[in-house]
Coordinates of C-alpha atoms in Angstrom, one line a residue:
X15 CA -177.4 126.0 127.6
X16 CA -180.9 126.6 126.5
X17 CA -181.5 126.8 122.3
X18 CA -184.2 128.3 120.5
X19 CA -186.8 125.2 120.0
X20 CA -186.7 126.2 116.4
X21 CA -183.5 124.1 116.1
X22 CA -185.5 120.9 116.9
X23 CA -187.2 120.5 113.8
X24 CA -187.3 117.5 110.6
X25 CA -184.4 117.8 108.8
X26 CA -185.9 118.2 105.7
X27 CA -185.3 121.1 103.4
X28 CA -186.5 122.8 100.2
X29 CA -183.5 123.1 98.0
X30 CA -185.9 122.3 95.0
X31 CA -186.1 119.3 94.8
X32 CA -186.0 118.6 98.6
X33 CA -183.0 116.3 99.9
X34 CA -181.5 116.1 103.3
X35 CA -179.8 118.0 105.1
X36 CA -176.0 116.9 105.6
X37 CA -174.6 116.5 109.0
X38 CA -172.3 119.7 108.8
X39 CA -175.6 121.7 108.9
X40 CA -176.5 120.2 112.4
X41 CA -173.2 120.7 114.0
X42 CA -173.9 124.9 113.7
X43 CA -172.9 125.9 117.5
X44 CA -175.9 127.8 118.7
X45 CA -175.8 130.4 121.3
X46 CA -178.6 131.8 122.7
X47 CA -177.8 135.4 124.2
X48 CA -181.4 136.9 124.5
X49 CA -184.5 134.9 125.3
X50 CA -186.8 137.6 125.7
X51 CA -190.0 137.1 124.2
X52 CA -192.3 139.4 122.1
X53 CA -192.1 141.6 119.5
X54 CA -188.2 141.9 120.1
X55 CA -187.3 138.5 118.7
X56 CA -184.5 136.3 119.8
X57 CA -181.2 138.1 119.7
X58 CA -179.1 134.0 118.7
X59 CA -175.2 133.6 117.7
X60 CA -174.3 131.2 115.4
X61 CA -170.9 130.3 114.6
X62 CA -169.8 128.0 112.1
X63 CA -166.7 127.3 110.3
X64 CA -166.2 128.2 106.9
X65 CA -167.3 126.2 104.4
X66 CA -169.9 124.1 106.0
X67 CA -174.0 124.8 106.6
X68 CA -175.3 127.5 109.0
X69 CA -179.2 127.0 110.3
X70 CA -180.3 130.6 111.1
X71 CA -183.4 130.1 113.4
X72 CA -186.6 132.1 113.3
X73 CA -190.1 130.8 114.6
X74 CA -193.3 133.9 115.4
X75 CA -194.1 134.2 118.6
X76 CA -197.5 132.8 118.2
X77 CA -196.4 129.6 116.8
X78 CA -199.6 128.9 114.4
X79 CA -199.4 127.4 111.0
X80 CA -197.4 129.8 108.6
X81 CA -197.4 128.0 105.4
X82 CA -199.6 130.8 103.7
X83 CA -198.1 133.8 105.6
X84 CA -195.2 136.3 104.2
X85 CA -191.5 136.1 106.1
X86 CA -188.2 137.8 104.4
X87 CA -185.0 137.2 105.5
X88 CA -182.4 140.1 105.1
X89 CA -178.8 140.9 105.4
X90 CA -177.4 144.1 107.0
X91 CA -180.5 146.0 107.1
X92 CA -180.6 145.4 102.9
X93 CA -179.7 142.2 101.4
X94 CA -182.6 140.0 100.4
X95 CA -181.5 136.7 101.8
X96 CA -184.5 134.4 101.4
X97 CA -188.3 135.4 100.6
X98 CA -191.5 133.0 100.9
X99 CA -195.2 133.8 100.6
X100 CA -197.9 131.3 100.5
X101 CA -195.6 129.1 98.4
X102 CA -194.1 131.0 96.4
X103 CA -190.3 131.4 97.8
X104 CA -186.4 132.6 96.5
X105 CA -185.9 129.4 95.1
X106 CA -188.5 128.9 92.0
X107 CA -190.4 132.0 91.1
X108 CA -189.2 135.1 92.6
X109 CA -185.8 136.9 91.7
X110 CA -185.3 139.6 94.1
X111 CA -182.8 137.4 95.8
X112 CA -179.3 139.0 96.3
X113 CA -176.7 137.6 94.3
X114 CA -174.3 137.2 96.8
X115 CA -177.0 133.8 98.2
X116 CA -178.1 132.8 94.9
X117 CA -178.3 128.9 95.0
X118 CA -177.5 128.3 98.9
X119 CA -180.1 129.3 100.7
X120 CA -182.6 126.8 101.7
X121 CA -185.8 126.0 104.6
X122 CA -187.9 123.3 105.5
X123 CA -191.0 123.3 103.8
X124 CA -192.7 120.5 105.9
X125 CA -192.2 122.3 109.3
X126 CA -193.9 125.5 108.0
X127 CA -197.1 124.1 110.0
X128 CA -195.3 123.7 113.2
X129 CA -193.8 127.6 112.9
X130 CA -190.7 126.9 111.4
X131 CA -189.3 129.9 109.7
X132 CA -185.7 128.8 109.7
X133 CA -183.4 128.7 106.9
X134 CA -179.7 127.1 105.9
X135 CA -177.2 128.9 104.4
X136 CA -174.7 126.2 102.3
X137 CA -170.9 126.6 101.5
X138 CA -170.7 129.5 104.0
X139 CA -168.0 132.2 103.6
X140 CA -166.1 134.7 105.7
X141 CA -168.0 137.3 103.9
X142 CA -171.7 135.3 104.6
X143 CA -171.2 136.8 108.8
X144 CA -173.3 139.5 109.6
X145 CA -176.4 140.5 111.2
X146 CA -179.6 138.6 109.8
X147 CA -183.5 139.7 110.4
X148 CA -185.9 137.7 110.0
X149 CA -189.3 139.7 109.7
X150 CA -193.3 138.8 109.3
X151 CA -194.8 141.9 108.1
X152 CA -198.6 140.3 108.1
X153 CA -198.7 138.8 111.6
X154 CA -200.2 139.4 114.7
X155 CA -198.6 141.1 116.9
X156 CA -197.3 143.2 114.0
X157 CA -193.6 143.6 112.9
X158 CA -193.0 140.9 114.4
X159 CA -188.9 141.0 113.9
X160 CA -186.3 138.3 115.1
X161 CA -182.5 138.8 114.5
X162 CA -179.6 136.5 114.6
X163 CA -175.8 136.6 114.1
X164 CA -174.1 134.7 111.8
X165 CA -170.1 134.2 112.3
X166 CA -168.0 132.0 110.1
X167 CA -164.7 131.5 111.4
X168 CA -161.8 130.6 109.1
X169 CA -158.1 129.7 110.2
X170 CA -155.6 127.6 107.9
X171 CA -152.7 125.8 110.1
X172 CA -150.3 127.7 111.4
X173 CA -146.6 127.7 110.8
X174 CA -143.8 127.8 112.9
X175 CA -140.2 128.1 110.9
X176 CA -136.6 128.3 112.8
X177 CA -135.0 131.7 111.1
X178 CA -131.4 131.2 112.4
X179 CA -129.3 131.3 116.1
X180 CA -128.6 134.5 117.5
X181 CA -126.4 135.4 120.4
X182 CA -128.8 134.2 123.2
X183 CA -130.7 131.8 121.8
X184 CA -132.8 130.9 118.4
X185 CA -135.1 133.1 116.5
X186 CA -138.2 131.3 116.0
X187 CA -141.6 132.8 113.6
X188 CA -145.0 131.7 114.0
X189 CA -147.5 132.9 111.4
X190 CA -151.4 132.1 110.6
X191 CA -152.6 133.3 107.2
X192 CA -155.9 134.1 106.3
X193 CA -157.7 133.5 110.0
X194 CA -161.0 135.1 111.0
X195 CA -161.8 135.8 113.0
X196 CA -158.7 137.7 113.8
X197 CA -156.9 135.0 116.3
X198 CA -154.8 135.1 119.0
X199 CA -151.2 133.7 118.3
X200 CA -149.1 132.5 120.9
X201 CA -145.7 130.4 121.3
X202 CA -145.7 127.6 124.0
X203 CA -143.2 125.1 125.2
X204 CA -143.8 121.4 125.6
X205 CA -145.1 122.7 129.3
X206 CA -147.6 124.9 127.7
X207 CA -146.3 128.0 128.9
X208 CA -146.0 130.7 126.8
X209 CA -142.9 131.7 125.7
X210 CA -142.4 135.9 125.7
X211 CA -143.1 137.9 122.7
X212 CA -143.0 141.1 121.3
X213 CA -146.5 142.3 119.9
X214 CA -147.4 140.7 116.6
X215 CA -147.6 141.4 113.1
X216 CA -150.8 142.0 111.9
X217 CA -152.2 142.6 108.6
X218 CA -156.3 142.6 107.7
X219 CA -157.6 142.0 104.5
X220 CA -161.6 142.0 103.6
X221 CA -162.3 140.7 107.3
X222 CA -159.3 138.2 107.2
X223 CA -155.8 138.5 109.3
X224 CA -152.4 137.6 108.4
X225 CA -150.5 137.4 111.9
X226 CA -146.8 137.1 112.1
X227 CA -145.2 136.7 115.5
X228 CA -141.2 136.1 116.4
X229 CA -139.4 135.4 119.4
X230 CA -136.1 133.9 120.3
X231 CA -136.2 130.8 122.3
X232 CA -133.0 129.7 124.8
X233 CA -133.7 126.1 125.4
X234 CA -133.9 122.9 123.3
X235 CA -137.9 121.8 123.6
X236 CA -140.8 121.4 121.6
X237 CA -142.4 124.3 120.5
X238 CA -146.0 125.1 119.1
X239 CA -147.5 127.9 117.3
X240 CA -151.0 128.3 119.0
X241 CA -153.8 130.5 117.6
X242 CA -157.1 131.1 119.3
X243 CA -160.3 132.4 117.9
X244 CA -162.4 132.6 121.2
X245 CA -165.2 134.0 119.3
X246 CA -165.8 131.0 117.3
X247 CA -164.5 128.5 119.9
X248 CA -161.7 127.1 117.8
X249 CA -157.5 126.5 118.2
X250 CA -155.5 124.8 116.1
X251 CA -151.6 124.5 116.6
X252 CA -148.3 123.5 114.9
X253 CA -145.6 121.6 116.3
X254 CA -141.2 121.8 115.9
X255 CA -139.0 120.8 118.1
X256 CA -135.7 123.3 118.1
X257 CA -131.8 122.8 119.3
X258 CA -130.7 125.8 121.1
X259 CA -126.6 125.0 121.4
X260 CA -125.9 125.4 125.5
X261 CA -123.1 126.2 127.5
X262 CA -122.2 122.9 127.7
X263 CA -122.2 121.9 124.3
X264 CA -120.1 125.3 123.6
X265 CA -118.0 123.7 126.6
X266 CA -117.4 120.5 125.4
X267 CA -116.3 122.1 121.5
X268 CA -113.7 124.5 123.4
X269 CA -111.9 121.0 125.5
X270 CA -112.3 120.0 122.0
X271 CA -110.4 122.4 120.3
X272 CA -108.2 123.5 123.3
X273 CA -107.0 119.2 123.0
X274 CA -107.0 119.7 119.4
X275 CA -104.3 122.8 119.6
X276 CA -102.4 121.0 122.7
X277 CA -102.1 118.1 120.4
X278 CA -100.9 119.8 117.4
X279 CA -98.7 121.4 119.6
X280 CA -96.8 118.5 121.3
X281 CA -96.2 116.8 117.8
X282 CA -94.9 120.2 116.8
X283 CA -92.2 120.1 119.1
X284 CA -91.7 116.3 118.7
X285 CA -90.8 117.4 115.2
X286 CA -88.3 120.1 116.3
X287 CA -87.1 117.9 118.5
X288 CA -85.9 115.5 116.0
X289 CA -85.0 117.4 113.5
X290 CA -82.3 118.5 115.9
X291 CA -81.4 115.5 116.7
X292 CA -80.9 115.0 112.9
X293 CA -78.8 117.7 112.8
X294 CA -76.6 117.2 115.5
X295 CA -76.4 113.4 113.9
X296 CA -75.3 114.8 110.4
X297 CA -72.3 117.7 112.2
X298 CA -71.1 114.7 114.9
X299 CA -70.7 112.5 111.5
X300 CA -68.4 115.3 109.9
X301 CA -66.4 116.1 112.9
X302 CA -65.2 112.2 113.2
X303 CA -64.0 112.2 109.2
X304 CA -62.5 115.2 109.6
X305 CA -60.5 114.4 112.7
X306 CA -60.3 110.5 112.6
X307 CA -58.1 110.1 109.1
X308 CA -57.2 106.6 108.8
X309 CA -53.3 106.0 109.6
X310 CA -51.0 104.7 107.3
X311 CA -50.1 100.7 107.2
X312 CA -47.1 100.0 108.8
X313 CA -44.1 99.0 107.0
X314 CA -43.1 95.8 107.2
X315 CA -39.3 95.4 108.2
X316 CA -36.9 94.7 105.6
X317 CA -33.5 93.2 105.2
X318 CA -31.9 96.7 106.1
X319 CA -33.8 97.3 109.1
X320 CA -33.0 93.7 110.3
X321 CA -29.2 94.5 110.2
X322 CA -29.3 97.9 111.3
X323 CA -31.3 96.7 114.5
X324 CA -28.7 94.0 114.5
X325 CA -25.8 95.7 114.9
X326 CA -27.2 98.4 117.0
X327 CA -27.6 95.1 119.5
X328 CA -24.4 94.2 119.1

């Protein structure tokens, strides 16, 4: 994709004194979407992520020397982003600057001579995107006027938290906090398809989103929370793997439990069982005393019975 040549300059910049420019700054993602020349400007998206450098490009048409020439950046039509004129610039002697880029906004002194307008904007914010202009009120042709975009995208990690079973499967919740620009939040399997989902949560706060997105899930896999931010060319995901109990596992617990009951029920019986085997022990015991007395000893034979038997023989 073709860049504005502006973007291949020294990286050297006035930040007073001058130091180099860190490689954040260089890794700004350029995109062209106007190249028309004249009196127009270049219509140029940049998108960076928060917290690092954005280079907003701006070169005149005529490309002569413009290190004693006037150019004002502005934000919205109304914000005093960056001033210069014949050396005097935002950063030492003039204090029309808006408050809101007091102390991060930067250019490149030593490629003034080549046409080099651009500037650096440092620690960027969600609240730094907007529409920029960058204007020569003094040159030839006049009003000469060149806009750019500036987008900063922000996105923390997402989170993905198992909220409990229900009666088809698990409830799972993605979320993304503080993401902008607003993202697109998806759940996929370990395949990458996306799982079905009701329409998000979402919340907005000063430019930043708080999306909240819940689903239930009926297989065991790995899940992630995916959110896009096409805009800024950016995704970032979270990972958890969830159970989801099965008909087999619910199978396997009811032959558990269904052997458990059997079992309980066979020693149950075993125990009936000999308890009335006790019982019928213990009655057969008292029927035999009662009807088995001991008889009496036998009487030995005495002297009468001898003769009685005696003479009965005789």
């Amino acid at each position: 994709m073709k860049t504005s040549p502006v973007m291949k300059t020294s990286p050297v910049m006035k930040m007073s004194p001058v130091m180099k420019m860190s490689p954040a700054g260089l890794l700004s993602l350029v995109l062209c979407l106007n190249l028309s020349a004249g009196t127009s400007g270049h219509d140029v998206l940049v998108v960076v992520p928060e917290g690092s450098e954005a280079i907003l490009p701006c070169s005149p048409t005529n490309k002569e020397n413009i290190v004693r020439k006037l150019f004002i950046w502005n934000k919205d039509g109304q914000k005093e982003v960056f001033f210069y004129n014949t050396g005097i610039d935002s950063t030492n002697r003039r204090s029309g600057q808006d408050e809101q880029f007091r102390g991060r906004v930067f250019y490149f002194p030593n490629q003034l001579k080549n046409s080099n307008a651009s500037i650096v904007i440092r620690h960027t914010t969600t609240a730094d995107s907007g529409d920029y202009t960058c204007s020569f009120p003094r040159l030839q042709p006049e009003g000469q006027i060149f806009t750019v975009k500036l987008l900063v995208g922000a996105a923390s990690k997402p989170s993905i938290t198992i909220l409990g079973e229900t009666d088809d499967g698990v409830l799972v919740q993605c979320s993304v906090r503080g993401a902008s620009p607003e993202p697109k939040v998806q759940l996929k399997n370990r395949s990458g398809n996306t799982v079905p989902a009701a329409e998000p949560q979402v919340t907005e706060r000063g430019g930043s989103y708080d999306i909240i997105l819940q689903t239930t899930v009926k297989k065991t896999d790995y899940y992630q929370c995916v959110a896009t931010q096409e805009e800024i060319n950016h995704q970032i995901s979270a990972e958890t793997y969830v159970i989801v109990p099965d008909q087999q596992v619910g199978a396997s617990i009811g032959f558990w439990f269904s052997g458990v009951v059997s079992l309980a029920a066979v020693q149950a019986l075993c125990f009936a069982a000999a308890s009335i085997r006790r019982r019928i022990k213990k009655r057969s015991r008292r029927y035999e005393n009662k009807n088995n007395e001991p008889a009496l000893p036998l009487k030995q034979p005495g002297t009468e019975d001898r003769n009685n038997i005696e003479a009965g023989s005789k």
